[in-house]
Coordinates of C-alpha atoms and ligand atoms in Angstrom, one line a residue:
Chain A
X1 CA 36.2 -27.5 -85.3
X2 CA 34.1 -28.5 -88.2
X3 CA 31.2 -26.6 -89.6
X4 CA 29.1 -29.7 -88.8
X5 CA 29.8 -29.2 -85.1
X6 CA 28.9 -25.6 -85.3
X7 CA 25.5 -26.5 -86.7
X8 CA 24.9 -29.4 -84.3
X9 CA 25.4 -27.6 -81.1
X10 CA 23.9 -24.2 -81.2
X11 CA 24.1 -23.7 -77.5
X12 CA 27.9 -23.9 -77.5
X13 CA 28.4 -22.3 -80.8
X14 CA 28.5 -18.7 -79.8
X15 CA 30.8 -19.3 -76.8
X16 CA 33.2 -21.5 -78.6
X17 CA 33.3 -19.2 -81.5
X18 CA 34.0 -16.1 -79.4
X19 CA 36.8 -18.1 -77.7
X20 CA 38.4 -18.7 -81.0
X21 CA 37.7 -15.4 -82.8
X22 CA 38.1 -12.9 -79.9
X23 CA 41.0 -14.1 -77.8
X24 CA 41.4 -10.8 -76.2
X25 CA 37.7 -10.2 -75.4
X26 CA 35.4 -11.3 -72.6
X27 CA 36.4 -14.9 -73.0
X28 CA 40.1 -14.1 -73.2
X29 CA 41.1 -17.2 -71.4
X30 CA 38.8 -19.7 -73.1
X31 CA 41.9 -20.4 -75.1
X32 CA 42.1 -22.7 -78.1
X33 CA 45.3 -23.8 -79.9
X34 CA 44.5 -25.1 -83.4
X35 CA 41.0 -25.9 -82.5
X36 CA 42.0 -27.6 -79.2
X37 CA 40.8 -26.2 -75.9
X38 CA 43.6 -25.5 -73.4
X39 CA 43.6 -24.7 -69.8
X40 CA 43.9 -21.0 -69.4
X41 CA 46.4 -19.5 -66.9
X42 CA 44.8 -17.9 -63.8
X43 CA 45.2 -14.1 -63.8
X44 CA 46.5 -14.4 -60.1
X45 CA 48.3 -16.9 -57.8
X46 CA 46.4 -19.8 -56.3
X47 CA 46.8 -18.2 -52.8
X48 CA 45.7 -14.8 -54.0
X49 CA 42.0 -15.1 -53.0
X50 CA 42.7 -16.1 -49.4
X51 CA 41.2 -16.0 -46.9
X52 CA 38.0 -16.1 -48.9
X53 CA 39.0 -19.0 -51.1
X54 CA 41.9 -21.2 -50.0
X55 CA 44.9 -21.7 -52.2
X56 CA 44.4 -25.5 -52.0
X57 CA 40.8 -25.1 -53.4
X58 CA 42.0 -22.8 -56.2
X59 CA 44.8 -25.1 -57.2
X60 CA 42.7 -28.3 -57.3
X61 CA 39.8 -26.4 -58.9
X62 CA 42.0 -25.0 -61.7
X63 CA 44.6 -27.7 -62.2
X64 CA 42.4 -30.7 -61.7
X65 CA 38.7 -29.9 -62.2
X66 CA 39.0 -27.4 -65.0
X67 CA 41.7 -29.5 -66.7
X68 CA 39.3 -32.5 -66.7
X69 CA 36.7 -30.4 -68.5
X70 CA 39.3 -29.3 -71.0
X71 CA 40.4 -32.9 -71.6
X72 CA 36.8 -34.1 -71.8
X73 CA 35.9 -31.3 -74.2
X74 CA 38.8 -32.2 -76.6
X75 CA 38.0 -35.8 -76.5
X76 CA 34.3 -35.1 -77.3
X77 CA 35.3 -32.8 -80.1
X78 CA 37.6 -35.5 -81.5
X79 CA 34.8 -38.0 -81.4
X80 CA 32.4 -35.7 -83.2
X81 CA 35.0 -34.7 -85.8
X82 CA 35.6 -38.4 -86.5
X83 CA 32.6 -38.5 -88.7
X84 CA 30.7 -41.4 -87.1
X85 CA 27.2 -40.0 -86.6
X86 CA 26.3 -42.6 -83.9
X87 CA 29.4 -41.9 -81.9
X88 CA 28.9 -38.1 -82.4
X89 CA 25.4 -38.3 -81.1
X90 CA 26.6 -40.2 -78.1
X91 CA 29.3 -37.6 -77.5
X92 CA 26.8 -34.6 -77.6
X93 CA 26.0 -34.7 -73.8
X94 CA 29.7 -34.9 -73.1
X95 CA 30.3 -31.9 -75.3
X96 CA 27.7 -30.0 -73.4
X97 CA 29.0 -31.0 -70.0
X98 CA 32.7 -30.6 -70.6
X99 CA 32.4 -27.7 -73.0
X100 CA 30.1 -26.0 -70.5
X101 CA 32.6 -26.8 -67.7
X102 CA 35.4 -25.2 -69.7
X103 CA 33.4 -22.1 -70.6
X104 CA 32.0 -21.6 -67.1
X105 CA 35.3 -22.0 -65.3
X106 CA 37.1 -19.7 -67.8
X107 CA 34.6 -17.0 -67.1
X108 CA 34.7 -17.7 -63.4
X109 CA 38.5 -17.2 -62.9
X110 CA 38.3 -13.9 -64.7
X111 CA 35.4 -12.6 -62.6
X112 CA 37.4 -13.1 -59.4
X113 CA 40.3 -11.0 -58.2
X114 CA 42.3 -10.7 -54.9
X115 CA 40.6 -8.5 -52.3
X116 CA 43.8 -6.5 -52.1
X117 CA 43.5 -5.6 -55.8
X118 CA 40.4 -5.3 -57.9
X119 CA 38.4 -7.7 -55.8
X120 CA 35.3 -6.8 -53.8
X121 CA 33.6 -3.5 -53.3
X122 CA 30.7 -2.5 -55.5
X123 CA 30.3 -1.8 -59.2
X124 CA 30.1 1.7 -60.4
X125 CA 29.2 3.6 -63.6
X126 CA 26.7 2.3 -66.1
X127 CA 26.7 -1.2 -64.5
X128 CA 25.8 0.2 -61.1
X129 CA 23.0 2.2 -62.8
X130 CA 21.6 -0.8 -64.5
X131 CA 21.8 -2.8 -61.3
X132 CA 19.8 -0.1 -59.5
X133 CA 17.2 0.0 -62.3
X134 CA 16.8 -3.8 -62.5
X135 CA 17.2 -4.9 -58.9
X136 CA 16.7 -1.7 -56.9
X137 CA 20.3 -1.7 -55.7
X138 CA 23.4 -3.7 -55.1
X139 CA 22.3 -5.2 -51.8
X140 CA 19.2 -6.6 -53.4
X141 CA 21.3 -8.1 -56.3
X142 CA 23.6 -9.7 -53.8
X143 CA 20.7 -11.1 -51.8
X144 CA 19.0 -12.5 -55.0
X145 CA 22.2 -14.1 -56.1
X146 CA 22.8 -15.7 -52.7
X147 CA 19.2 -16.9 -52.6
X148 CA 19.6 -18.4 -56.1
X149 CA 22.8 -20.1 -55.1
X150 CA 21.3 -21.5 -51.9
X151 CA 18.4 -22.9 -53.9
X152 CA 20.4 -25.0 -56.3
X153 CA 19.5 -28.6 -55.7
X154 CA 22.7 -30.4 -56.6
X155 CA 25.6 -29.0 -58.6
X156 CA 25.3 -25.9 -60.6
X157 CA 26.0 -22.2 -61.1
X158 CA 24.3 -18.9 -60.5
X159 CA 24.8 -16.1 -63.0
X160 CA 24.2 -12.4 -63.3
X161 CA 23.2 -12.1 -67.0
X162 CA 22.2 -9.4 -69.4
X163 CA 19.4 -10.0 -71.9
X164 CA 20.9 -9.1 -75.3
X165 CA 17.5 -8.0 -76.6
X166 CA 16.1 -6.0 -73.8
X167 CA 19.3 -5.1 -72.1
X168 CA 17.8 -6.1 -68.7
X169 CA 19.9 -7.7 -66.0
X170 CA 18.7 -10.8 -64.2
X171 CA 19.9 -13.7 -62.0
X172 CA 19.6 -17.2 -63.4
X173 CA 20.8 -20.6 -62.3
X174 CA 22.0 -23.5 -64.4
X175 CA 22.4 -27.1 -63.4
X176 CA 25.7 -29.0 -63.5
X177 CA 27.8 -27.4 -66.3
X178 CA 25.0 -26.2 -68.6
X179 CA 26.4 -22.9 -70.0
X180 CA 24.3 -19.7 -70.1
X181 CA 22.8 -19.4 -73.6
X182 CA 20.0 -18.0 -75.6
X183 CA 19.5 -14.3 -75.2
X184 CA 21.5 -14.2 -72.0
X185 CA 25.1 -13.0 -71.9
X186 CA 26.9 -14.1 -68.7
X187 CA 28.4 -11.3 -66.8
X188 CA 29.2 -12.9 -63.4
X189 CA 29.1 -16.5 -62.5
X190 CA 29.5 -18.3 -59.1
X191 CA 30.4 -21.9 -59.0
X192 CA 28.1 -23.7 -56.5
X193 CA 29.6 -27.2 -57.0
X194 CA 30.8 -28.6 -53.7
X195 CA 34.3 -28.8 -55.0
X196 CA 34.3 -25.0 -55.1
X197 CA 34.2 -24.6 -51.4
X198 CA 34.1 -27.9 -49.5
X199 CA 37.7 -28.1 -48.3
X200 CA 37.4 -24.8 -46.6
X201 CA 33.7 -24.4 -45.8
X202 CA 32.5 -28.0 -45.7
X203 CA 28.7 -28.1 -45.5
X204 CA 28.5 -24.4 -44.6
X205 CA 27.9 -23.3 -48.1
X206 CA 26.2 -20.1 -47.1
X207 CA 29.5 -18.9 -45.6
X208 CA 31.2 -19.4 -49.0
X209 CA 28.4 -17.6 -50.8
X210 CA 28.9 -14.6 -48.4
X211 CA 32.6 -14.7 -48.6
X212 CA 32.9 -14.7 -52.4
X213 CA 31.7 -11.1 -52.7
X214 CA 35.0 -10.0 -51.3
X215 CA 36.8 -11.3 -54.4
X216 CA 34.4 -10.3 -57.2
X217 CA 36.2 -8.4 -60.0
X218 CA 33.7 -5.8 -60.9
X219 CA 36.0 -4.4 -63.6
X220 CA 35.5 -7.7 -65.6
X221 CA 31.8 -7.7 -65.0
X222 CA 31.5 -4.1 -66.2
X223 CA 33.5 -4.8 -69.3
X224 CA 31.3 -7.8 -70.1
X225 CA 28.3 -5.6 -69.5
X226 CA 29.5 -2.9 -71.9
X227 CA 30.3 -5.4 -74.6
X228 CA 27.0 -7.4 -74.3
Chain B
X1 CA 6.4 -35.9 -32.6
X2 CA 3.6 -35.7 -35.2
X3 CA 3.2 -38.3 -37.9
X4 CA 4.9 -36.2 -40.5
X5 CA 8.0 -35.4 -38.5
X6 CA 11.1 -37.3 -39.6
X7 CA 14.2 -37.6 -37.6
X8 CA 17.8 -38.4 -38.3
X9 CA 18.3 -42.2 -38.1
X10 CA 21.3 -43.4 -36.0
X11 CA 24.2 -44.9 -38.0
X12 CA 24.4 -48.7 -37.5
X13 CA 28.2 -48.3 -36.8
X14 CA 30.7 -45.7 -35.5
X15 CA 31.8 -42.7 -37.7
X16 CA 35.2 -44.2 -38.1
X17 CA 34.0 -47.8 -38.8
X18 CA 34.4 -47.5 -42.5
X19 CA 38.0 -46.3 -42.5
X20 CA 40.1 -46.4 -44.5
X21 CA 37.5 -46.5 -47.3
X22 CA 35.6 -43.5 -46.0
X23 CA 37.1 -41.3 -43.4
X24 CA 35.4 -40.6 -40.0
X25 CA 35.4 -36.9 -40.8
X26 CA 33.4 -37.5 -44.0
X27 CA 31.0 -39.8 -42.2
X28 CA 30.4 -37.4 -39.4
X29 CA 29.7 -34.4 -41.6
X30 CA 27.7 -36.4 -44.0
X31 CA 25.5 -37.9 -41.4
X32 CA 25.2 -35.2 -38.7
X33 CA 25.2 -32.2 -41.1
X34 CA 24.1 -33.1 -44.6
X35 CA 21.6 -35.7 -43.8
X36 CA 20.3 -33.7 -40.9
X37 CA 19.7 -30.7 -43.2
X38 CA 17.6 -32.9 -45.5
X39 CA 15.6 -34.0 -42.5
X40 CA 15.1 -30.5 -41.2
X41 CA 14.1 -29.1 -44.6
X42 CA 11.8 -32.0 -45.3
X43 CA 10.0 -31.4 -42.1
X44 CA 9.7 -27.7 -42.8
X45 CA 8.3 -28.4 -46.3
X46 CA 5.8 -30.9 -44.9
X47 CA 4.7 -28.5 -42.3
X48 CA 4.1 -25.8 -44.9
X49 CA 2.3 -28.4 -47.1
X50 CA 0.0 -29.1 -44.2
X51 CA -0.8 -25.4 -43.7
X52 CA -1.3 -24.9 -47.5
X53 CA -3.5 -27.9 -47.6
X54 CA -5.7 -26.9 -44.7
X55 CA -5.9 -23.4 -46.2
X56 CA -7.0 -25.0 -49.5
X57 CA -4.1 -23.2 -51.3
X58 CA -3.3 -25.5 -54.1
X59 CA -0.8 -23.1 -55.7
X60 CA 1.2 -23.2 -52.5
X61 CA 0.9 -27.0 -52.4
X62 CA 2.3 -27.4 -55.9
X63 CA 5.1 -24.9 -55.2
X64 CA 6.2 -27.1 -52.3
X65 CA 6.7 -30.2 -54.4
X66 CA 10.3 -29.6 -55.5
X67 CA 11.4 -29.0 -51.9
X68 CA 9.6 -32.2 -50.8
X69 CA 11.1 -34.2 -53.6
X70 CA 14.6 -32.9 -53.0
X71 CA 14.7 -33.1 -49.2
X72 CA 12.5 -36.2 -49.0
X73 CA 14.8 -37.8 -51.6
X74 CA 17.8 -36.8 -49.6
X75 CA 16.4 -38.3 -46.5
X76 CA 15.4 -41.6 -48.2
X77 CA 18.7 -41.9 -50.1
X78 CA 20.9 -41.3 -47.2
X79 CA 18.9 -43.6 -44.9
X80 CA 19.2 -46.4 -47.4
X81 CA 22.9 -45.6 -48.0
X82 CA 24.0 -45.9 -44.3
X83 CA 22.3 -49.2 -44.0
X84 CA 23.9 -50.6 -47.2
X85 CA 27.4 -49.9 -45.9
X86 CA 29.3 -52.0 -43.4
X87 CA 32.9 -52.1 -41.9
X88 CA 35.1 -53.9 -44.4
X89 CA 36.2 -56.4 -41.6
X90 CA 32.7 -57.5 -41.0
X91 CA 31.2 -60.7 -42.5
X92 CA 28.4 -58.5 -43.9
X93 CA 30.9 -56.8 -46.2
X94 CA 31.7 -60.0 -48.0
X95 CA 29.8 -60.8 -51.2
X96 CA 29.3 -64.3 -49.7
X97 CA 26.7 -62.7 -47.5
X98 CA 24.4 -62.4 -50.6
X99 CA 24.3 -65.8 -52.2
X100 CA 20.9 -65.4 -54.0
X101 CA 21.7 -61.8 -55.2
X102 CA 25.2 -62.8 -56.3
X103 CA 23.7 -65.7 -58.4
X104 CA 21.4 -63.2 -60.0
X105 CA 24.3 -60.8 -60.6
X106 CA 26.3 -63.6 -62.3
X107 CA 23.3 -64.4 -64.4
X108 CA 22.7 -60.8 -65.4
X109 CA 26.2 -59.5 -65.9
X110 CA 28.2 -62.7 -66.4
X111 CA 30.3 -62.2 -63.3
X112 CA 30.6 -60.1 -60.1
X113 CA 33.7 -58.4 -61.7
X114 CA 31.7 -57.4 -64.8
X115 CA 28.9 -56.1 -62.7
X116 CA 31.3 -54.1 -60.6
X117 CA 32.9 -52.6 -63.6
X118 CA 29.5 -51.7 -65.1
X119 CA 28.3 -50.1 -61.9
X120 CA 31.6 -48.2 -61.4
X121 CA 31.3 -46.9 -65.0
X122 CA 27.8 -45.7 -64.3
X123 CA 28.9 -43.9 -61.1
X124 CA 31.7 -42.1 -62.9
X125 CA 29.5 -41.1 -65.7
X126 CA 27.2 -39.0 -63.5
X127 CA 27.4 -35.4 -64.6
X128 CA 27.0 -33.4 -61.5
X129 CA 25.5 -34.6 -58.2
X130 CA 23.6 -37.8 -58.0
X131 CA 23.5 -41.5 -57.0
X132 CA 24.0 -44.9 -58.5
X133 CA 21.7 -47.7 -57.5
X134 CA 21.4 -51.4 -58.1
X135 CA 17.6 -52.0 -58.3
X136 CA 15.4 -55.0 -58.8
X137 CA 12.3 -54.6 -60.9
X138 CA 9.5 -57.1 -61.2
X139 CA 9.6 -57.1 -65.0
X140 CA 13.3 -56.6 -65.9
X141 CA 15.1 -58.0 -62.9
X142 CA 18.3 -56.4 -61.7
X143 CA 19.4 -53.1 -63.2
X144 CA 21.8 -50.3 -62.6
X145 CA 20.3 -46.9 -62.6
X146 CA 21.7 -43.4 -61.9
X147 CA 19.6 -40.6 -60.5
X148 CA 20.3 -36.9 -60.4
X149 CA 20.7 -34.7 -57.3
X150 CA 18.4 -36.3 -54.6
X151 CA 15.8 -37.9 -56.9
X152 CA 14.8 -41.1 -55.0
X153 CA 14.1 -44.5 -56.5
X154 CA 10.4 -44.6 -55.6
X155 CA 8.9 -45.9 -58.8
X156 CA 8.2 -49.4 -57.5
X157 CA 11.6 -50.8 -58.0
X158 CA 13.4 -52.3 -55.0
X159 CA 16.7 -50.4 -54.1
X160 CA 19.3 -53.1 -53.4
X161 CA 22.1 -50.7 -52.6
X162 CA 23.0 -47.1 -53.5
X163 CA 26.3 -45.1 -53.7
X164 CA 26.3 -41.4 -53.1
X165 CA 28.2 -39.6 -55.8
X166 CA 27.8 -36.0 -54.5
X167 CA 31.2 -34.5 -54.0
X168 CA 30.5 -34.2 -50.2
X169 CA 30.6 -38.0 -50.0
X170 CA 34.3 -38.2 -50.8
X171 CA 35.9 -34.8 -51.4
X172 CA 37.7 -34.4 -48.0
X173 CA 39.5 -37.7 -48.5
X174 CA 39.7 -38.2 -52.2
X175 CA 39.6 -34.6 -53.5
X176 CA 39.0 -34.8 -57.3
X177 CA 40.0 -38.5 -57.4
X178 CA 36.5 -39.9 -57.4
X179 CA 37.6 -43.0 -59.2
X180 CA 39.5 -44.1 -56.1
X181 CA 36.4 -43.5 -54.0
X182 CA 34.4 -45.7 -56.3
X183 CA 37.1 -48.4 -56.1
X184 CA 37.1 -48.3 -52.4
X185 CA 33.4 -48.3 -51.8
X186 CA 33.3 -51.9 -52.9
X187 CA 35.1 -52.8 -49.6
X188 CA 32.3 -51.5 -47.5
X189 CA 29.1 -52.6 -49.3
X190 CA 26.8 -54.4 -46.8
X191 CA 25.9 -57.5 -48.8
X192 CA 23.8 -58.9 -46.0
X193 CA 21.5 -55.9 -46.3
X194 CA 21.6 -56.1 -50.1
X195 CA 20.5 -59.7 -49.9
X196 CA 17.6 -58.9 -47.5
X197 CA 16.4 -56.1 -49.8
X198 CA 16.8 -58.4 -52.8
X199 CA 14.4 -60.9 -51.2
X200 CA 11.9 -58.2 -50.1
X201 CA 9.8 -55.6 -51.8
X202 CA 10.2 -51.8 -52.0
X203 CA 8.1 -51.4 -48.9
X204 CA 10.6 -53.5 -46.9
X205 CA 13.5 -51.4 -48.1
X206 CA 11.8 -48.2 -47.1
X207 CA 10.9 -49.5 -43.6
X208 CA 14.0 -47.8 -42.3
X209 CA 12.2 -44.5 -42.8
X210 CA 9.2 -45.5 -40.7
X211 CA 11.7 -46.4 -38.0
X212 CA 13.1 -42.8 -37.9
X213 CA 9.8 -41.0 -37.6
Ligands
FE2_301 FE1 34.0 -25.9 -60.5
FE2_302 FE1 25.2 -37.3 -49.5

């Protein structure tokens, strides 16, 4: 990645950089090999989140959808690195879309875990304390996230974020693949695109939003919270 | 039924009539669930608007605008969409059914194939949920536009036909292979309806909504 790219796309800069510089940190699986994004391995089997998310959904979502974002990101990066400013400007929305898709899904896989292992339950420790302070309690947080998810008009994501400056937790939504940026550090993201649930839940998206709480990996969320 | 209560329009064909291009399962969910939800939520929003308006609560009226646009757009878009599709075996699904429109397409894009390829590229370029439309504008003539989410084409242009690019429109059959959905949608475009809309104004195209009130 050239320095020019880093200057042009501030929204993606931090996330891309942390993917390169801190391979073992929060974005462990936003992997890059020699400046090229690669599809990260899932930290569990495709079928491991059943019955809450089917193996077929997980396989397509990871192997096809996420791969398409990785491919699109690399092709946008190549265009931008080619030095043609007109082509680079044209590729900027593609960089945002595919780069965002790569970042969001990489974060998403890690904040899920099988219900038989770390998945589900409730957060504890400092994270739980912060949730209590900022939302009143875990149930309220869950309700707020589900309301935010249900209110997305089209494709998008809902995130539990921490404001770097104030330390406050809040729930935000982002359309399409726009990544969380600015003062917000993403702690927990939920994919509300139809491809994330349709094969199993069809139009009944509220059921998916309810089910996903059984496979949230609070250990990952807590570790992102502590580093943020 | 009061004047601001909309209802789900009947499909002009059976759920399985568009197979193999669009499966019956997709059509049934898309029509009886997705479209119905837009209609239900539009009616709810309009009812709240009425209450807010009679209470003189302008803040509440403004707060309702996104829900009206989204659900009203969803109702408009799907109503137009069902009409501009037809079973591939029917005469309406042949481009011959739209002689004047086709002549204009030739004039604008050079050929039907070039138009098809431009329209398909526009559809596949949508980032997220949205629609692709062929529209006719008084000043500029025929144009391909894409709209996000359920934004409707209500700016005075005439919608000739639209293609739903939300994942629910193809996922059960095509999974992530949306290019194949786009290829196959050309088999079920209702060119007769497209020709009628081409000759009419925006009001004529939207008459389907009046019919489902
Ligand atoms: Fe996704
Ligand atoms: Fe739809």
